[in-house]
Amino acid sequence: MTKKTTFKVIFLPQGVEINVASGHSVLDAAREAGISLSAACNGKAYCGQCRVRVQKGQTQEPGEAERNILTEEEISQGQRLACRTLIQSPMTIYLPPSHFLNEAELQYESPDFSGALEPGVTQLKVKLSPPSLDDSRADFKRLADDLPETEKGYFADSVTLNQLSRKARSSHWEFSVLLKDNEIIGVLPLGAIPVGLAVDLGTTKIAASLIDFSSGKEITRGGVVNPQIRFGEDLISRLEYAIQSRDKAEEMTRVARQGLDQLAESLILQAGLRTEQLTKILIAGNTAMTHLFCALPVAQLAVAPFVAATSDAMEIKARDVGLKAAPGAYVYFPPNIGGFIGSDHLSMVLASNIDLADDLTLGIDIGTNTEIVLSRALGQMENASCASGPAFEGYHITCGMRAFAGAISAARLTPEGFRFTTIKDAPALGICGTAIIDIVAELRRNSIINQGGRMDPTHPMVRQGRTGPELLLVDKAQSGNQRDIIITQEDINQVQLAKGAIRAGIEILLKSGNIELHQVKKVIFAGAFGSYINLSNAMAMGLIPHFPHARYFQSGNAALSGAKALLLSKSLCQRIKQITSHAHYRELSTYKEFNRLFAMGMFFLEEDLIKAHQSDFRLEDMNNFIKPNQSAYKESEERKKNENNRGEN
Amino acid sequence: MTKKTTFKVIFLPQGVEINVASGHSVLDAAREAGISLSAACNGKAYCGQCRVRVQKGQTQEPGEAERNILTEEEISQGQRLACRTLIQSPMTIYLPPSHFLNEAELQYESPDFSGALEPGVTQLKVKLSPPSLDDSRADFKRLADDLPETEKGYFADSVTLNQLSRKARSSHWEFSVLLKDNEIIGVLPLGAIPVGLAVDLGTTKIAASLIDFSSGKEITRGGVVNPQIRFGEDLISRLEYAIQSRDKAEEMTRVARQGLDQLAESLILQAGLRTEQLTKILIAGNTAMTHLFCALPVAQLAVAPFVAATSDAMEIKARDVGLKAAPGAYVYFPPNIGGFIGSDHLSMVLASNIDLADDLTLGIDIGTNTEIVLSRALGQMENASCASGPAFEGYHITCGMRAFAGAISAARLTPEGFRFTTIKDAPALGICGTAIIDIVAELRRNSIINQGGRMDPTHPMVRQGRTGPELLLVDKAQSGNQRDIIITQEDINQVQLAKGAIRAGIEILLKSGNIELHQVKKVIFAGAFGSYINLSNAMAMGLIPHFPHARYFQSGNAALSGAKALLLSKSLCQRIKQITSHAHYRELSTYKEFNRLFAMGMFFLEEDLIKAHQSDFRLEDMNNFIKPNQSAYKESEERKKNENNRGEN
């Protein structure tokens, strides 16, 4: 057989069909079909995220890698890992509901910017005399002659000139022009307003907010899963994929641009606007995401010492990054600090006013990479990024999932057993990060796990599972799921790794600045995850050290808030440059104590538990230009109440 | 037959094969096959340029349009017009030698620029310390920190950043950077020099000169036929094609860009350089050519009042107009005056120092559109463009052709009949513009045509041809050509139309400035055509009025000389802006006297003949920063000598 045979693969329930060359994996096929199948390990068969049910078609006997993840029962039901299932016949593959990322409930609430509006785009109304044989000035000159005189003169690029010549005639020479400094970036019919788009380009999700430039108010907002996710869940997997070949890097760039462009277009349609009204876009993201989006080189970013191609702010024409907008519109990418600490982190610092704090402030944004900033007075900042792993995003956790409908998002242990809250009150499908913190805290509180994180095998709730001790959370007999929702010893270990990394990062920033715990006056949890965690439980499981004199804040999607503010304020764009110049990037791996601190951080200490119980968290509203995320605040307050109630039970 | 049948068409002697849908014309097929078949009228069957010989295949009976152009004998030999020949069977088409435009001998000699070198690109050598865990500054920051401090800071676009990250590592952090103001536009290995490209983007040909930026010297030069020529020979045909659809406009843009890119690449290869060394490109051209090249809108340029989209200078990244160069390199397009008077004309004005002349100077660049400039002291200039038609480029002339090998380029009438010079001394194939002037002047001198341009049917050299009186120049019996080379009454009429338009243009500029003929002190003929014409004959046939106190100059390819100067001198780029601000565009059609002057200009007056004979042309070297075209000068001198000798016979 010299020619490669292809087979038809059907993905259900979507009904997507694709012809795939024999020998490719089902994961490859899904990616080729544009299906975002979770695969935290990017096809290395250790994350277990890509499990699918083979409904029809030949399969080989599962190998050791699959048997480590799937139970005999699951295998007998047809469950397999997509990354290990090779296509050797026509197949029908059923994707479990947890894969429907596009139906995800993504949270990106963030308050409106309330400062002075200076988006850097001006709209001017003009009425020109039409050309004639006696006055055959070029279209652009005709317009420029009519505009207020400037020293530098005006200019426009060729794409804008095309729009100008067309629209000037169709509007009978009466229209408005959009100016960015002395560049004409577009033409609008009379009555149409310019709008902008603020974007938080996350590894997992892309959130965007459409803003009216005349009022500064949000018109609408929305989000999509970052379509790059099908090439790997975390930064490093994506970078590894991108550096395999130029084609693969371009593919990564293309899908991210398409994802954002489609999101932008749908928001604009929703608002009853036209793409030509979109006159400025601001994209904040971590270094890897913005590098891939801008088609910057990433080979040097993927390996130590993790060097960015540039840490400067960039301005690129929207059309040059595949975004439909006013013909001459720009995308502004704020600066980054380096390593993986990107402009999303800086936007968070800005939105939380961490750079302006006159108290010692700790900011923390937990994710697969956790960014930590320690700000002293005078805007001097120490920044670190620690590879905390995706445990809190639901990965590498046996029944983990992201924060989508059906995810268990909060848990508390009652005498009758665990009680859960799920997102959208949907039937439980798995556990997301916030609940993992709750569960671990409760297990520790009730001595079901010890200081070292080991489950007590003699505890009545603990049973012996396939991989060791485990705890049943939701019985499949009751839920009707294909499998039990459990938490295993291995899951606890994953949480310990994440916690160890985060604590080591914090301790090193404190130590390198000779700062004692009692000196820290504010602790800010940023990001969706940080805003939805139960702080009491986070303290109880020792996610961060106990700061005796600190007040605690949860700042919501501060990255998006910051992006909105930067979109609307040129002076804040100046301020973020100041922030970068005062930021000191600390590469944790260069610190000798890192390994020791990391190991220590993995312990669940008695004192954390006690102090968390004793603390009054004084969770307070931030007196910032950006108001705090009220709903997150309320939820936290409610949780605290619940916590207290539970304490009284 | 619901599905369109296709037939194979073979073009000889190239042997190009193409499948074409039934019903398309042979001209369409040639264009689709990428064959540059001349078609001055763009398929309207009146120019007769697209004649081919059908060697095999079905044809219909020739219609009236074809019979107007082809003789019965030609038709019986299989000659047909490609634009009228529809494909209804497999065909073999033989293209006559005059179609091999790519073998053309194009003239683009122009002297080196001798002013102060300020190309606006600086090369700086750097040696950087490589990144480490202790110093993980971004690649760009590492470089920028090493460069001399500037107020504005440095920047680079994403494509340049890609090159930087790659080359910095492969060169072990020792290389040179190319700076345009504060933008880093590329990185070169040590030892490599930056070069620039000056381009004269003509309607017929694209000429380019590759320049060493360290010395300002030309490294090599070359030219190609503008590949747009297959969509029409003249501006208006091209614009008409472009405005038919967006696809067609894009096609025009694409082929011109490809043509120049291939020319640039071949010059760079020839010189043993690499494209990344090409750091600046300057393109001068008429408004239509530069608009199409930049993908600017042309619908408004194609119809009265012929409005340019922009008359300002433009700077566009080379890669955005499809040119391979240093990653961040720019193409500079000088400003234009409007109508069809483009930057090629301004470059000519600059190179000929017309703007600096303290005497009243007339500049004239003859082509399908003839540009005329009348410069008074203080740099005030009147500019006009007249649609002189392509007669002097060999079109609309029965046996006309462009100035390629085999074209009759000069003629003089001896008692034994006409004596000819052909380009490259090749066997005569047709007549090019310079010879047409000689022939008409000689016919008038010898009273073979009268003041009104009518041939004397009783003169022994005049015979009755198919379309009226004609004169045999080269007998096919002797030449072995498929047809006689003749000049017909219709050809004389075409010359009269061209001459009428040019004289009307000159007269209107003089009148609108209240200038008498004797006040004009210099007359400059620019462009290849103007540099190769026999001035005595041009005067004798009354192409321009007789200026009693003028000195005459032929300035060679002044547009390319000007482009070279602009490429190398930022101050000249400033000066050209000055020129545009002092230029006054005169739309000839708005002048009431135009029709009368046009009609009068068509006459061949006795006084022109006499004055031309009496005049001592005092053809002198121009004392300019750009030395005159020595060879053109010598040739003119020689012609004058011949003229005098003939007079003595």
XYZ file of N, CA and C in Angstrom, chain A residues 418-525:
324
model
N -20.235 15.924 51.950
C -19.980 17.147 51.186
C -21.263 17.693 50.595
N -21.385 19.037 50.621
C -22.466 19.734 49.926
C -21.811 20.607 48.856
N -22.383 20.626 47.684
C -21.715 21.305 46.563
C -22.572 22.395 45.948
N -21.903 23.369 45.391
C -22.554 24.331 44.498
C -21.977 24.058 43.105
N -22.828 24.020 42.084
C -22.283 23.864 40.730
C -22.589 25.121 39.923
N -21.770 25.349 38.902
C -21.975 26.523 38.053
C -23.245 26.328 37.252
N -24.064 27.338 37.238
C -25.368 27.320 36.559
C -26.320 26.314 37.191
N -25.986 25.828 38.414
C -26.797 24.815 39.088
C -27.043 23.584 38.229
N -26.128 23.363 37.303
C -26.277 22.201 36.409
C -25.838 20.937 37.140
N -26.272 19.781 36.677
C -25.809 18.535 37.306
C -24.286 18.462 37.277
N -23.698 18.004 38.385
C -22.238 18.009 38.527
C -21.568 17.111 37.496
N -20.572 17.682 36.842
C -19.786 16.933 35.846
C -18.353 16.728 36.303
N -17.872 17.635 37.154
C -16.487 17.559 37.593
C -16.232 18.668 38.597
N -14.962 18.846 38.927
C -14.607 19.806 39.972
C -13.769 20.914 39.343
N -14.090 22.166 39.613
C -13.203 23.224 39.137
C -12.378 23.762 40.291
N -11.429 24.635 39.961
C -10.386 25.048 40.894
C -10.862 25.567 42.230
N -11.903 26.427 42.222
C -12.337 27.017 43.485
C -12.801 25.930 44.447
N -13.473 24.911 43.924
C -13.969 23.834 44.784
C -12.828 22.969 45.296
N -11.782 22.868 44.478
C -10.646 22.048 44.914
C -10.044 22.646 46.186
N -9.960 23.984 46.215
C -9.461 24.662 47.420
C -10.370 24.368 48.603
N -11.679 24.486 48.372
C -12.628 24.210 49.457
C -12.471 22.781 49.975
N -12.396 21.837 49.034
C -12.342 20.417 49.432
C -11.077 20.136 50.236
N -9.947 20.633 49.728
C -8.687 20.368 50.430
C -8.712 21.014 51.822
N -9.235 22.246 51.899
C -9.312 22.920 53.195
C -10.183 22.109 54.163
N -11.297 21.623 53.676
C -12.200 20.854 54.531
C -11.567 19.529 54.966
N -10.870 18.903 54.038
C -10.212 17.632 54.377
C -9.167 17.853 55.463
N -8.454 18.981 55.320
C -7.414 19.278 56.311
C -8.063 19.640 57.658
N -9.094 20.472 57.607
C -9.791 20.893 58.816
C -10.299 19.691 59.591
N -10.748 18.705 58.851
C -11.328 17.530 59.484
C -10.331 16.375 59.602
N -9.046 16.734 59.430
C -7.953 15.768 59.590
C -8.094 14.538 58.712
N -8.785 14.701 57.589
C -8.854 13.578 56.642
C -7.537 13.517 55.861
N -6.872 14.682 55.710
C -5.480 14.648 55.250
C -4.627 15.241 56.356
N -3.379 14.791 56.421
C -2.493 15.284 57.476
C -1.626 16.421 56.953
N -0.714 16.900 57.776
C 0.186 18.001 57.403
C 0.903 17.736 56.087
N 1.241 16.485 55.875
C 1.982 16.125 54.664
C 1.065 15.939 53.475
N -0.239 16.002 53.723
C -1.180 15.886 52.623
C -1.632 14.451 52.374
N -1.220 13.531 53.247
C -1.620 12.132 53.057
C -3.023 11.915 53.571
N -3.816 11.192 52.804
C -5.167 10.836 53.239
C -5.091 9.791 54.347
N -5.979 9.919 55.276
C -6.046 8.944 56.362
C -6.839 7.744 55.842
N -6.157 6.641 55.581
C -6.859 5.514 54.936
C -7.900 4.879 55.853
N -7.807 5.222 57.139
C -8.741 4.602 58.076
C -10.010 5.438 58.220
N -9.990 6.642 57.690
C -11.177 7.498 57.814
C -12.335 6.879 57.035
N -13.517 6.923 57.591
C -14.645 6.238 56.925
C -14.970 6.788 55.532
N -14.630 8.075 55.269
C -14.945 8.627 53.953
C -13.931 8.182 52.887
N -12.774 7.723 53.360
C -11.708 7.372 52.419
C -11.865 5.914 51.993
N -11.799 5.684 50.694
C -11.868 4.305 50.207
C -10.594 4.034 49.392
N -10.366 2.785 49.115
C -9.191 2.433 48.312
C -9.604 2.464 46.837
N -8.993 3.352 46.101
C -9.330 3.457 44.668
C -8.308 2.732 43.814
N -8.437 2.936 42.517
C -7.569 2.241 41.590
C -6.119 2.701 41.741
N -5.941 4.010 42.050
C -4.584 4.556 42.123
C -4.137 4.777 43.558
N -4.950 4.417 44.525
C -4.608 4.639 45.922
C -5.829 5.140 46.662
N -5.611 5.776 47.830
C -6.765 6.259 48.603
C -7.505 7.338 47.823
N -8.808 7.357 47.944
C -9.609 8.387 47.280
C -10.878 8.626 48.057
N -11.554 9.733 47.720
C -12.759 10.127 48.432
C -13.871 10.281 47.402
N -14.985 9.646 47.642
C -16.107 9.765 46.712
C -16.840 11.071 46.966
N -17.013 11.869 45.918
C -17.749 13.131 46.065
C -19.154 12.993 45.485
N -19.252 12.511 44.271
C -20.574 12.319 43.657
C -20.625 10.914 43.068
N -21.572 10.168 43.534
C -21.707 8.771 43.123
C -22.380 8.710 41.754
N -21.784 7.962 40.838
C -22.387 7.880 39.510
C -23.757 7.201 39.560
N -23.938 6.367 40.584
C -25.234 5.699 40.734
C -26.337 6.734 40.931
N -25.987 7.829 41.657
C -26.981 8.877 41.872
C -26.994 9.915 40.743
N -25.800 10.244 40.218
C -25.724 11.339 39.246
C -26.082 10.889 37.841
N -25.947 9.614 37.602
C -26.177 9.134 36.241
C -24.999 9.414 35.317
N -23.882 9.942 35.881
C -22.672 10.166 35.075
C -22.037 8.845 34.683
N -21.124 8.907 33.743
C -20.395 7.711 33.354
C -19.444 7.242 34.437
N -19.046 8.201 35.303
C -18.091 7.811 36.340
C -18.379 8.571 37.621
N -17.838 8.047 38.704
C -17.894 8.744 39.991
C -17.062 10.013 39.917
N -17.504 11.033 40.642
C -16.611 12.182 40.838
C -15.890 11.952 42.155
N -14.569 11.892 42.046
C -13.760 11.547 43.226
C -12.632 12.550 43.371
N -12.013 12.545 44.547
C -10.754 13.271 44.712
C -9.748 12.250 45.229
N -8.599 12.193 44.613
C -7.651 11.116 44.937
C -6.433 11.679 45.653
N -5.656 10.774 46.199
C -4.389 11.178 46.818
C -3.528 11.929 45.799
N -3.566 11.443 44.560
C -2.778 12.079 43.502
C -3.235 13.529 43.282
N -4.560 13.742 43.378
C -5.097 15.102 43.218
C -4.562 16.019 44.311
N -4.566 15.495 45.526
C -4.042 16.295 46.651
C -2.581 16.649 46.377
N -1.837 15.679 45.873
C -0.431 15.930 45.554
C -0.301 17.058 44.521
N -1.177 17.042 43.523
C -1.142 18.105 42.506
C -1.388 19.474 43.142
N -2.356 19.523 44.071
C -2.645 20.784 44.761
C -1.418 21.212 45.564
N -0.765 20.243 46.170
C 0.420 20.569 46.964
C 1.526 21.165 46.098
N 1.678 20.609 44.902
C 2.700 21.149 43.984
C 2.393 22.610 43.631
N 1.132 22.872 43.352
C 0.729 24.233 42.992
C 0.962 25.183 44.157
N 0.492 24.758 45.317
C 0.621 25.566 46.525
C 2.090 25.787 46.876
N 2.900 24.752 46.731
C 4.339 24.868 47.019
C 4.990 25.913 46.138
N 4.635 25.895 44.862
C 5.237 26.841 43.920
C 4.830 28.272 44.263
N 3.547 28.453 44.563
C 3.057 29.806 44.846
C 3.684 30.346 46.122
N 3.722 29.504 47.163
C 4.292 29.974 48.427
C 5.778 30.267 48.292
N 6.465 29.428 47.541
C 7.908 29.675 47.343
C 8.096 31.020 46.638
N 7.255 31.300 45.649
C 7.346 32.569 44.933
C 7.148 33.739 45.873
N 6.125 33.646 46.706
C 5.846 34.744 47.636
C 7.005 34.917 48.621
N 7.466 33.794 49.172
C 8.522 33.867 50.188
C 9.796 34.485 49.601
N 10.108 34.118 48.357
C 11.342 34.645 47.758
C 11.227 36.146 47.511
N 10.061 36.592 47.035
C 9.894 38.045 46.852
C 10.033 38.766 48.188
N 9.459 38.197 49.236
C 9.561 38.827 50.561
C 11.014 38.852 51.022
N 11.651 37.694 50.911
C 13.031 37.587 51.386
C 13.960 38.503 50.597
N 13.801 38.529 49.273
C 14.735 39.325 48.474
C 14.533 40.806 48.751
N 13.385 41.170 49.302
C 13.167 42.564 49.676
C 13.315 42.791 51.173
N 13.776 41.765 51.897
C 13.920 41.865 53.360
C 12.631 42.310 54.027
N 11.545 41.704 53.619
C 10.245 42.126 54.146
C 9.686 41.045 55.055
N 9.198 41.495 56.211
C 8.594 40.566 57.161
C 7.097 40.483 56.871
N 6.513 39.346 57.273
C 5.093 39.121 57.000
C 4.208 40.241 57.535
N 4.545 40.771 58.678
C 3.657 41.762 59.322
C 3.696 43.109 58.596
N 4.726 43.295 57.731
C 4.821 44.570 57.014
C 3.840 44.663 55.853
N 3.387 43.509 55.361
C 2.471 43.514 54.214
C 1.105 43.998 54.673
N 0.597 45.068 53.997
C -0.625 45.708 54.474
C -1.843 45.377 53.616
N -1.569 44.969 52.367
C -2.683 44.642 51.479
C -2.335 43.396 50.707
N -3.345 42.550 50.537
C -3.172 41.385 49.667
C -4.316 41.398 48.662
N -3.963 41.414 47.380
C -4.986 41.495 46.343
C -4.982 40.218 45.509
N -6.128 39.542 45.481
C -6.290 38.391 44.592
C -6.939 38.878 43.307
